[in-house]
Amino acid sequence: MADFKLNINGESRQVSIDPNTPMLWVLRDHLQLVGTKFGCGIAQCGACTIHIEDVAVRSCQLPVSAVGEQKITTIEGLSKEGEHPVQQAWLEQDVPQCGYCQAGQIMSATALLKANPSPTDEEIDQAMNGNICRCGTYTRIKKAIKSAATTAQNS
Amino acid sequence: MALIKTSYGRRSFLKTSAMAGGGLVVGFSWLASCNPSPKEVAEMPKEWFEINGYLKIGDNGMATIMSPNPEIGQNVKTSMPMIVAEELDIDWNNVLVEQAPLNTTIFIRQLAGGSQSIRQGWDGLRMAGATARHMLKQAAAKQWEVPVEEVTTEAGVIHHKSSNRSVGYGEVASLAATLTAPEEVELKSLDEFKIIGTATRNVDGKKIVTGKPLFGIDQYEEGMLTAMIVHPPAFGLTLKSFDDAEARKMPGIKDVFSIKTYEKGKAKSMFDADAFPELIVVVGNSTWEVMNAKKTIKAEWQPFEGYEEEFANFSGDGSFSVKVPGGMENTNSHKEKMEALSAKLAKEARKDGNPASAFKKAAKIVERSYTAPFLAHNTMEPMNFFANVTADKAILSGPIQTPEFMEKSVSSRIGLPLDKIEIQMTRQGGGFGRRLYGHFVVEAAVISQKMKAPVKLVYTREDDMSFGNYRPAYHARYRAALDEDNNLIGFHVRAGGIPESPLFANRFPAGAVENYLAESWDVPSNISVGAFRAPRSNFIAGAEQSFLDEVAEAAGKDPIEFRIELFEKAKNNPVGENNDYDAERYAGVLKLAREKSGWNGNTTGNVYRGVSAYYCHNSYVANILDMEMKEDKPVVKKVFCAVDCGLVVNPIAATNMVEGGTVDGIGHAMYSGLTFKDGKPEQVNFDRYRLIRHSEAPKDIEVHFVKNNEHPTGLGEPPFPPIMGALANALYKATGQRHYDQPFITKRPVVS
Ligand code: FES
Ligand code: FES
């Protein structure tokens, strides 16, 4: 057990926990931030994607002790009311089927667009390949990413 | 408008409060934990009036509509309430949707399976809306002292034209709620539909994209414990003993014990299928702690003797028995067995004409065999369930496709009567048939009963993948006889599987060929299987459609023309009886796909095309798939889908289902498979079990619906099977090689 002070979604949160605990479970079990999903636990599905300093990271493989003071963003912190252009594009394209993978998809997509505001199809594939959608919404996700990229550039 | 009597499920139109012992269970705080925005609060009514079991009207004119069926991603939570809202005649913007709990007094068939929610729900949902609308009209007529025939409705407002009076639904809701449901009501005619047929976005969309708790695995309650299971590592093994000394000492661990999910000798339904009915359970405070403790359990397993098990069938009016042999099975020996059996005479399922003589006099015979491996469902959200069992009540909540069946299973297992068991359905992170089999619901209940505490049972991905009710392994051998003029004069299919056959004896091309023989075989196995999105079709469609492609080629005919000729025959001059398809609608989707894709039979430039069509679960789908080769790798450039599912309720969601089914079909045919060594699944997580990924998905999918006014049918399953045929046929064009064994591509790309 150890105490950690974490910077999550702009707030300072305190947990007293086994230092090896992956951020995924810190978020889900200890902070009730359950938007970040468990899919595989071995960094293969992307359901647990969060941002560490704006970079997409698989939280199931990230021990809480490795985070330090870095800025953590989860799906809950992406925007207050879902007004982030990527979330808006997701709604506009009506992307989700079951919806379970979508928080992870959105987190990967927002990190991609932050680093590369107008990605090519290949760049989208590359950045998103670690996020599985079992329902097969890939074509809509790509459309949503492109439309979010356009909106962001026009605004 | 058509006048219809409410005799159809009239009980549905009673109020829940009028129901003996019924009533809705109270929503849990953790399900309603998303804070509504200030704007939403301002819009909320002060009081709700229940008009019938399906809907409430607020004093401000808003409606809450219950969505009866489990939502597994097929979008019923939006499309079912749309149907109610249509007949209620209300503005969709004034509708709130709630997931109904299991309530067999009000709702019928609260089950997600067989692509039947819309098809079988349609009449009842319309009646629910129409009944409520009628009662609101009656209330207004009463207030105005005019005959009800003189009042009309429009988007939530009631009008009396001759006296120029209007009133909103909200203002008469309290009076309407006191009226009795009418004996007969008017339904809208199809051309009056405003909501049905209009693109309507997912009612949970905003919650999904903002990460609100929606799914079973997201549930949390004060004092709740987390439970995980340890199950035998291989099929064919059962628990002998275990040492939990280390686990018990670990932080956060509350208890370790073994449970029997189903007791021997107790009646089971088909959805109680359970490969591992005895499990070790670890219970603790948090997932990570329990996960770690689970790893320290030292268990000894032992092989079991073969046995036979009895299951009640779907309707509960009969039963069937399943042979479960002992031993640890291997994929290699499965393959040998399938080869051997496919070479032998099997059980005749249908015979028309004289197939033997047709093959004897044939000018050309084409013979091919197709195989596909076991598949794990791999819902993105692993199996989980919440249970809080106390001495006199059991509250269960989570992702389950068969709540009604599970209520009975839990009741019989924990010894509480049905009316003391409440089942709530959360949004489900995928179903695909896996969550029809709810042993995990019973496990959660048994664990909670033992712990005397609320418990959330969670499977790891490894548990989920190695404790499945898998898609069986299949094999199909086809023969076709062509005469001198390249007419198809004989057709023979011999199909089987481990442990069940994929054969549909009465499906196409049965009915279109004079001499037809269908045979079936199976091999018992202790690897547990179950329904997987479009059961049996999910293999046989691709096999049959690949084979027909080869037969068309051997006959020197265009593959679409070849099929359409057969449908003409089946339509005008059908062979045999019980042909399980409508030849005209079947040909219809092919023609639509041909038109939309500009098919001319030829490869254009470096684009290679494959075609297929299939019918299952009451809907018809045709595909044309365009493939390119890039650095020796096949790339699916575009897929054209033509679909006949009757009237389309929600086009944007229907399109999504077709797109998803298409991606799913390509993915499984191309990459997925579960193999066994000594009873052990060789793939237990996504590092070795390949699912289709972004870069492998079609670059574009174009979906076209046949426009007709046929009774709406489902889309959860129908778009999935046929694409495998179009894929195989395009692969042949692109590579010059036919692909007979799924998965077509086994090489694993590296994912960082
Ligand atoms: S749960 Fe982290 S990548 Fe799958
Ligand atoms: S929407 Fe279901 S897994 Fe992506």
JSON list of C-alpha atoms in Angstrom, two decimals, chain B residues 547-705:
[
{"chain": "B", "resi": 547, "resn": "PHE", "atom": "CA", "xyz": [-19.49, -23.41, -54.02]},
{"chain": "B", "resi": 548, "resn": "LEU", "atom": "CA", "xyz": [-22.20, -21.90, -56.23]},
{"chain": "B", "resi": 549, "resn": "ASP", "atom": "CA", "xyz": [-19.57, -19.50, -57.53]},
{"chain": "B", "resi": 550, "resn": "GLU", "atom": "CA", "xyz": [-17.47, -22.44, -58.65]},
{"chain": "B", "resi": 551, "resn": "VAL", "atom": "CA", "xyz": [-20.44, -24.20, -60.15]},
{"chain": "B", "resi": 552, "resn": "ALA", "atom": "CA", "xyz": [-21.39, -21.06, -62.09]},
{"chain": "B", "resi": 553, "resn": "GLU", "atom": "CA", "xyz": [-17.82, -20.87, -63.31]},
{"chain": "B", "resi": 554, "resn": "ALA", "atom": "CA", "xyz": [-17.84, -24.53, -64.36]},
{"chain": "B", "resi": 555, "resn": "ALA", "atom": "CA", "xyz": [-21.12, -23.86, -66.18]},
{"chain": "B", "resi": 556, "resn": "GLY", "atom": "CA", "xyz": [-19.58, -20.83, -67.88]},
{"chain": "B", "resi": 557, "resn": "LYS", "atom": "CA", "xyz": [-22.22, -18.51, -66.50]},
{"chain": "B", "resi": 558, "resn": "ASP", "atom": "CA", "xyz": [-22.20, -15.14, -64.82]},
{"chain": "B", "resi": 559, "resn": "PRO", "atom": "CA", "xyz": [-22.52, -15.89, -61.08]},
{"chain": "B", "resi": 560, "resn": "ILE", "atom": "CA", "xyz": [-25.44, -13.50, -60.62]},
{"chain": "B", "resi": 561, "resn": "GLU", "atom": "CA", "xyz": [-27.27, -14.69, -63.73]},
{"chain": "B", "resi": 562, "resn": "PHE", "atom": "CA", "xyz": [-26.69, -18.28, -62.65]},
{"chain": "B", "resi": 563, "resn": "ARG", "atom": "CA", "xyz": [-28.33, -17.66, -59.27]},
{"chain": "B", "resi": 564, "resn": "ILE", "atom": "CA", "xyz": [-31.20, -15.66, -60.70]},
{"chain": "B", "resi": 565, "resn": "GLU", "atom": "CA", "xyz": [-31.99, -18.50, -63.12]},
{"chain": "B", "resi": 566, "resn": "LEU", "atom": "CA", "xyz": [-32.22, -20.84, -60.15]},
{"chain": "B", "resi": 567, "resn": "PHE", "atom": "CA", "xyz": [-34.51, -18.43, -58.30]},
{"chain": "B", "resi": 568, "resn": "GLU", "atom": "CA", "xyz": [-36.73, -18.19, -61.38]},
{"chain": "B", "resi": 569, "resn": "LYS", "atom": "CA", "xyz": [-37.06, -21.94, -61.30]},
{"chain": "B", "resi": 570, "resn": "ALA", "atom": "CA", "xyz": [-37.75, -22.00, -57.58]},
{"chain": "B", "resi": 571, "resn": "LYS", "atom": "CA", "xyz": [-40.40, -19.35, -58.07]},
{"chain": "B", "resi": 572, "resn": "ASN", "atom": "CA", "xyz": [-42.18, -20.69, -61.13]},
{"chain": "B", "resi": 573, "resn": "ASN", "atom": "CA", "xyz": [-41.66, -24.36, -60.77]},
{"chain": "B", "resi": 574, "resn": "PRO", "atom": "CA", "xyz": [-40.48, -25.18, -57.27]},
{"chain": "B", "resi": 575, "resn": "VAL", "atom": "CA", "xyz": [-39.15, -28.62, -56.48]},
{"chain": "B", "resi": 576, "resn": "GLY", "atom": "CA", "xyz": [-40.43, -30.25, -53.30]},
{"chain": "B", "resi": 577, "resn": "GLU", "atom": "CA", "xyz": [-42.19, -28.62, -50.41]},
{"chain": "B", "resi": 578, "resn": "ASN", "atom": "CA", "xyz": [-41.20, -26.62, -47.34]},
{"chain": "B", "resi": 579, "resn": "ASN", "atom": "CA", "xyz": [-38.71, -24.48, -49.24]},
{"chain": "B", "resi": 580, "resn": "ASP", "atom": "CA", "xyz": [-37.60, -22.05, -46.61]},
{"chain": "B", "resi": 581, "resn": "TYR", "atom": "CA", "xyz": [-37.32, -18.81, -48.61]},
{"chain": "B", "resi": 582, "resn": "ASP", "atom": "CA", "xyz": [-39.17, -16.50, -50.97]},
{"chain": "B", "resi": 583, "resn": "ALA", "atom": "CA", "xyz": [-37.41, -16.83, -54.32]},
{"chain": "B", "resi": 584, "resn": "GLU", "atom": "CA", "xyz": [-38.58, -13.47, -55.56]},
{"chain": "B", "resi": 585, "resn": "ARG", "atom": "CA", "xyz": [-37.30, -11.49, -52.58]},
{"chain": "B", "resi": 586, "resn": "TYR", "atom": "CA", "xyz": [-34.08, -13.51, -52.70]},
{"chain": "B", "resi": 587, "resn": "ALA", "atom": "CA", "xyz": [-33.53, -12.62, -56.37]},
{"chain": "B", "resi": 588, "resn": "GLY", "atom": "CA", "xyz": [-34.62, -9.07, -55.54]},
{"chain": "B", "resi": 589, "resn": "VAL", "atom": "CA", "xyz": [-31.64, -8.33, -53.32]},
{"chain": "B", "resi": 590, "resn": "LEU", "atom": "CA", "xyz": [-29.26, -9.78, -55.88]},
{"chain": "B", "resi": 591, "resn": "LYS", "atom": "CA", "xyz": [-30.72, -7.59, -58.59]},
{"chain": "B", "resi": 592, "resn": "LEU", "atom": "CA", "xyz": [-30.51, -4.53, -56.36]},
{"chain": "B", "resi": 593, "resn": "ALA", "atom": "CA", "xyz": [-26.86, -5.25, -55.53]},
{"chain": "B", "resi": 594, "resn": "ARG", "atom": "CA", "xyz": [-26.13, -5.79, -59.21]},
{"chain": "B", "resi": 595, "resn": "GLU", "atom": "CA", "xyz": [-27.72, -2.48, -60.13]},
{"chain": "B", "resi": 596, "resn": "LYS", "atom": "CA", "xyz": [-26.12, -0.42, -57.36]},
{"chain": "B", "resi": 597, "resn": "SER", "atom": "CA", "xyz": [-22.64, -1.83, -57.92]},
{"chain": "B", "resi": 598, "resn": "GLY", "atom": "CA", "xyz": [-22.77, -1.53, -61.68]},
{"chain": "B", "resi": 599, "resn": "TRP", "atom": "CA", "xyz": [-21.85, -5.22, -61.91]},
{"chain": "B", "resi": 600, "resn": "ASN", "atom": "CA", "xyz": [-20.79, -6.34, -65.33]},
{"chain": "B", "resi": 601, "resn": "GLY", "atom": "CA", "xyz": [-19.26, -9.60, -64.24]},
{"chain": "B", "resi": 602, "resn": "ASN", "atom": "CA", "xyz": [-15.77, -8.44, -65.04]},
{"chain": "B", "resi": 603, "resn": "THR", "atom": "CA", "xyz": [-12.82, -7.36, -63.09]},
{"chain": "B", "resi": 604, "resn": "THR", "atom": "CA", "xyz": [-12.15, -3.70, -63.77]},
{"chain": "B", "resi": 605, "resn": "GLY", "atom": "CA", "xyz": [-8.52, -2.68, -63.58]},
{"chain": "B", "resi": 606, "resn": "ASN", "atom": "CA", "xyz": [-7.14, -4.05, -60.36]},
{"chain": "B", "resi": 607, "resn": "VAL", "atom": "CA", "xyz": [-10.51, -4.39, -58.62]},
{"chain": "B", "resi": 608, "resn": "TYR", "atom": "CA", "xyz": [-11.69, -7.97, -58.15]},
{"chain": "B", "resi": 609, "resn": "ARG", "atom": "CA", "xyz": [-15.33, -8.67, -57.37]},
{"chain": "B", "resi": 610, "resn": "GLY", "atom": "CA", "xyz": [-17.12, -11.41, -55.50]},
{"chain": "B", "resi": 611, "resn": "VAL", "atom": "CA", "xyz": [-20.85, -11.86, -55.08]},
{"chain": "B", "resi": 612, "resn": "SER", "atom": "CA", "xyz": [-23.11, -13.71, -52.64]},
{"chain": "B", "resi": 613, "resn": "ALA", "atom": "CA", "xyz": [-26.67, -13.75, -51.35]},
{"chain": "B", "resi": 614, "resn": "TYR", "atom": "CA", "xyz": [-28.29, -15.43, -48.40]},
{"chain": "B", "resi": 615, "resn": "TYR", "atom": "CA", "xyz": [-31.50, -15.60, -46.45]},
{"chain": "B", "resi": 616, "resn": "CYS", "atom": "CA", "xyz": [-31.81, -16.21, -42.75]},
{"chain": "B", "resi": 617, "resn": "HIS", "atom": "CA", "xyz": [-33.80, -14.94, -39.78]},
{"chain": "B", "resi": 618, "resn": "ASN", "atom": "CA", "xyz": [-36.51, -13.67, -42.13]},
{"chain": "B", "resi": 619, "resn": "SER", "atom": "CA", "xyz": [-34.30, -11.16, -43.99]},
{"chain": "B", "resi": 620, "resn": "TYR", "atom": "CA", "xyz": [-32.50, -11.26, -47.34]},
{"chain": "B", "resi": 621, "resn": "VAL", "atom": "CA", "xyz": [-29.03, -9.88, -47.98]},
{"chain": "B", "resi": 622, "resn": "ALA", "atom": "CA", "xyz": [-26.86, -9.78, -51.11]},
{"chain": "B", "resi": 623, "resn": "ASN", "atom": "CA", "xyz": [-23.25, -8.62, -51.18]},
{"chain": "B", "resi": 624, "resn": "ILE", "atom": "CA", "xyz": [-20.82, -7.54, -53.83]},
{"chain": "B", "resi": 625, "resn": "LEU", "atom": "CA", "xyz": [-17.31, -7.14, -52.51]},
{"chain": "B", "resi": 626, "resn": "ASP", "atom": "CA", "xyz": [-14.53, -5.26, -54.31]},
{"chain": "B", "resi": 627, "resn": "MET", "atom": "CA", "xyz": [-10.99, -6.31, -53.51]},
{"chain": "B", "resi": 628, "resn": "GLU", "atom": "CA", "xyz": [-7.59, -4.96, -54.42]},
{"chain": "B", "resi": 629, "resn": "MET", "atom": "CA", "xyz": [-4.19, -6.48, -53.91]},
{"chain": "B", "resi": 630, "resn": "LYS", "atom": "CA", "xyz": [-1.71, -4.19, -52.21]},
{"chain": "B", "resi": 631, "resn": "GLU", "atom": "CA", "xyz": [1.80, -5.56, -51.80]},
{"chain": "B", "resi": 632, "resn": "ASP", "atom": "CA", "xyz": [0.38, -9.07, -52.08]},
{"chain": "B", "resi": 633, "resn": "LYS", "atom": "CA", "xyz": [-2.17, -8.38, -49.39]},
{"chain": "B", "resi": 634, "resn": "PRO", "atom": "CA", "xyz": [-5.90, -8.40, -50.09]},
{"chain": "B", "resi": 635, "resn": "VAL", "atom": "CA", "xyz": [-7.59, -5.11, -49.27]},
{"chain": "B", "resi": 636, "resn": "VAL", "atom": "CA", "xyz": [-11.38, -4.86, -49.17]},
{"chain": "B", "resi": 637, "resn": "LYS", "atom": "CA", "xyz": [-12.02, -1.64, -50.98]},
{"chain": "B", "resi": 638, "resn": "LYS", "atom": "CA", "xyz": [-15.75, -1.54, -50.99]},
{"chain": "B", "resi": 639, "resn": "VAL", "atom": "CA", "xyz": [-18.78, -3.65, -50.18]},
{"chain": "B", "resi": 640, "resn": "PHE", "atom": "CA", "xyz": [-22.24, -3.17, -51.63]},
{"chain": "B", "resi": 641, "resn": "CYS", "atom": "CA", "xyz": [-25.01, -4.58, -49.46]},
{"chain": "B", "resi": 642, "resn": "ALA", "atom": "CA", "xyz": [-28.57, -4.98, -50.67]},
{"chain": "B", "resi": 643, "resn": "VAL", "atom": "CA", "xyz": [-31.03, -5.84, -47.91]},
{"chain": "B", "resi": 644, "resn": "ASP", "atom": "CA", "xyz": [-34.67, -6.81, -47.75]},
{"chain": "B", "resi": 645, "resn": "CYS", "atom": "CA", "xyz": [-35.88, -6.68, -44.16]},
{"chain": "B", "resi": 646, "resn": "GLY", "atom": "CA", "xyz": [-39.31, -5.34, -45.01]},
{"chain": "B", "resi": 647, "resn": "LEU", "atom": "CA", "xyz": [-40.16, -1.93, -43.65]},
{"chain": "B", "resi": 648, "resn": "VAL", "atom": "CA", "xyz": [-37.07, -0.24, -42.20]},
{"chain": "B", "resi": 649, "resn": "VAL", "atom": "CA", "xyz": [-37.82, 1.20, -38.76]},
{"chain": "B", "resi": 650, "resn": "ASN", "atom": "CA", "xyz": [-34.66, 3.24, -38.22]},
{"chain": "B", "resi": 651, "resn": "PRO", "atom": "CA", "xyz": [-32.53, 3.64, -41.34]},
{"chain": "B", "resi": 652, "resn": "ILE", "atom": "CA", "xyz": [-29.40, 5.02, -39.67]},
{"chain": "B", "resi": 653, "resn": "ALA", "atom": "CA", "xyz": [-29.26, 2.17, -37.15]},
{"chain": "B", "resi": 654, "resn": "ALA", "atom": "CA", "xyz": [-30.29, -0.45, -39.70]},
{"chain": "B", "resi": 655, "resn": "THR", "atom": "CA", "xyz": [-27.42, 0.69, -41.89]},
{"chain": "B", "resi": 656, "resn": "ASN", "atom": "CA", "xyz": [-25.10, 0.48, -38.91]},
{"chain": "B", "resi": 657, "resn": "MET", "atom": "CA", "xyz": [-26.16, -3.13, -38.29]},
{"chain": "B", "resi": 658, "resn": "VAL", "atom": "CA", "xyz": [-25.53, -4.06, -41.90]},
{"chain": "B", "resi": 659, "resn": "GLU", "atom": "CA", "xyz": [-22.13, -2.37, -41.86]},
{"chain": "B", "resi": 660, "resn": "GLY", "atom": "CA", "xyz": [-21.23, -4.09, -38.61]},
{"chain": "B", "resi": 661, "resn": "GLY", "atom": "CA", "xyz": [-22.38, -7.50, -39.80]},
{"chain": "B", "resi": 662, "resn": "THR", "atom": "CA", "xyz": [-20.32, -7.05, -42.94]},
{"chain": "B", "resi": 663, "resn": "VAL", "atom": "CA", "xyz": [-17.16, -6.13, -41.03]},
{"chain": "B", "resi": 664, "resn": "ASP", "atom": "CA", "xyz": [-17.80, -8.96, -38.58]},
{"chain": "B", "resi": 665, "resn": "GLY", "atom": "CA", "xyz": [-18.26, -11.51, -41.37]},
{"chain": "B", "resi": 666, "resn": "ILE", "atom": "CA", "xyz": [-15.10, -10.45, -43.16]},
{"chain": "B", "resi": 667, "resn": "GLY", "atom": "CA", "xyz": [-13.24, -10.48, -39.87]},
{"chain": "B", "resi": 668, "resn": "HIS", "atom": "CA", "xyz": [-14.22, -13.94, -38.74]},
{"chain": "B", "resi": 669, "resn": "ALA", "atom": "CA", "xyz": [-13.82, -15.57, -42.15]},
{"chain": "B", "resi": 670, "resn": "MET", "atom": "CA", "xyz": [-10.46, -13.96, -42.65]},
{"chain": "B", "resi": 671, "resn": "TYR", "atom": "CA", "xyz": [-8.75, -14.02, -39.26]},
{"chain": "B", "resi": 672, "resn": "SER", "atom": "CA", "xyz": [-10.55, -15.73, -36.37]},
{"chain": "B", "resi": 673, "resn": "GLY", "atom": "CA", "xyz": [-10.46, -19.22, -34.97]},
{"chain": "B", "resi": 674, "resn": "LEU", "atom": "CA", "xyz": [-10.21, -21.10, -31.71]},
{"chain": "B", "resi": 675, "resn": "THR", "atom": "CA", "xyz": [-8.11, -24.25, -31.62]},
{"chain": "B", "resi": 676, "resn": "PHE", "atom": "CA", "xyz": [-7.72, -26.85, -28.87]},
{"chain": "B", "resi": 677, "resn": "LYS", "atom": "CA", "xyz": [-4.85, -28.90, -27.57]},
{"chain": "B", "resi": 678, "resn": "ASP", "atom": "CA", "xyz": [-5.66, -31.53, -24.94]},
{"chain": "B", "resi": 679, "resn": "GLY", "atom": "CA", "xyz": [-8.96, -29.83, -24.28]},
{"chain": "B", "resi": 680, "resn": "LYS", "atom": "CA", "xyz": [-7.29, -26.45, -23.75]},
{"chain": "B", "resi": 681, "resn": "PRO", "atom": "CA", "xyz": [-8.15, -23.46, -25.92]},
{"chain": "B", "resi": 682, "resn": "GLU", "atom": "CA", "xyz": [-4.92, -22.27, -27.51]},
{"chain": "B", "resi": 683, "resn": "GLN", "atom": "CA", "xyz": [-6.11, -18.69, -27.75]},
{"chain": "B", "resi": 684, "resn": "VAL", "atom": "CA", "xyz": [-7.33, -17.04, -24.57]},
{"chain": "B", "resi": 685, "resn": "ASN", "atom": "CA", "xyz": [-6.82, -13.35, -25.25]},
{"chain": "B", "resi": 686, "resn": "PHE", "atom": "CA", "xyz": [-6.55, -10.94, -28.17]},
{"chain": "B", "resi": 687, "resn": "ASP", "atom": "CA", "xyz": [-2.82, -11.44, -28.55]},
{"chain": "B", "resi": 688, "resn": "ARG", "atom": "CA", "xyz": [-3.42, -14.83, -30.11]},
{"chain": "B", "resi": 689, "resn": "TYR", "atom": "CA", "xyz": [-7.11, -14.69, -30.96]},
{"chain": "B", "resi": 690, "resn": "ARG", "atom": "CA", "xyz": [-7.34, -12.48, -34.00]},
{"chain": "B", "resi": 691, "resn": "LEU", "atom": "CA", "xyz": [-10.26, -10.13, -34.48]},
{"chain": "B", "resi": 692, "resn": "ILE", "atom": "CA", "xyz": [-10.53, -7.78, -37.41]},
{"chain": "B", "resi": 693, "resn": "ARG", "atom": "CA", "xyz": [-8.97, -4.37, -36.82]},
{"chain": "B", "resi": 694, "resn": "HIS", "atom": "CA", "xyz": [-9.35, -0.88, -38.26]},
{"chain": "B", "resi": 695, "resn": "SER", "atom": "CA", "xyz": [-6.83, -1.27, -41.07]},
{"chain": "B", "resi": 696, "resn": "GLU", "atom": "CA", "xyz": [-8.47, -4.51, -42.24]},
{"chain": "B", "resi": 697, "resn": "ALA", "atom": "CA", "xyz": [-12.02, -3.22, -42.39]},
{"chain": "B", "resi": 698, "resn": "PRO", "atom": "CA", "xyz": [-13.57, -2.38, -45.76]},
{"chain": "B", "resi": 699, "resn": "LYS", "atom": "CA", "xyz": [-12.68, 1.15, -46.81]},
{"chain": "B", "resi": 700, "resn": "ASP", "atom": "CA", "xyz": [-16.29, 1.77, -47.73]},
{"chain": "B", "resi": 701, "resn": "ILE", "atom": "CA", "xyz": [-19.63, 0.02, -47.26]},
{"chain": "B", "resi": 702, "resn": "GLU", "atom": "CA", "xyz": [-22.68, 1.04, -49.22]},
{"chain": "B", "resi": 703, "resn": "VAL", "atom": "CA", "xyz": [-26.01, -0.22, -47.90]},
{"chain": "B", "resi": 704, "resn": "HIS", "atom": "CA", "xyz": [-29.23, -0.27, -49.91]},
{"chain": "B", "resi": 705, "resn": "PHE", "atom": "CA", "xyz": [-32.61, -1.39, -48.64]}
]
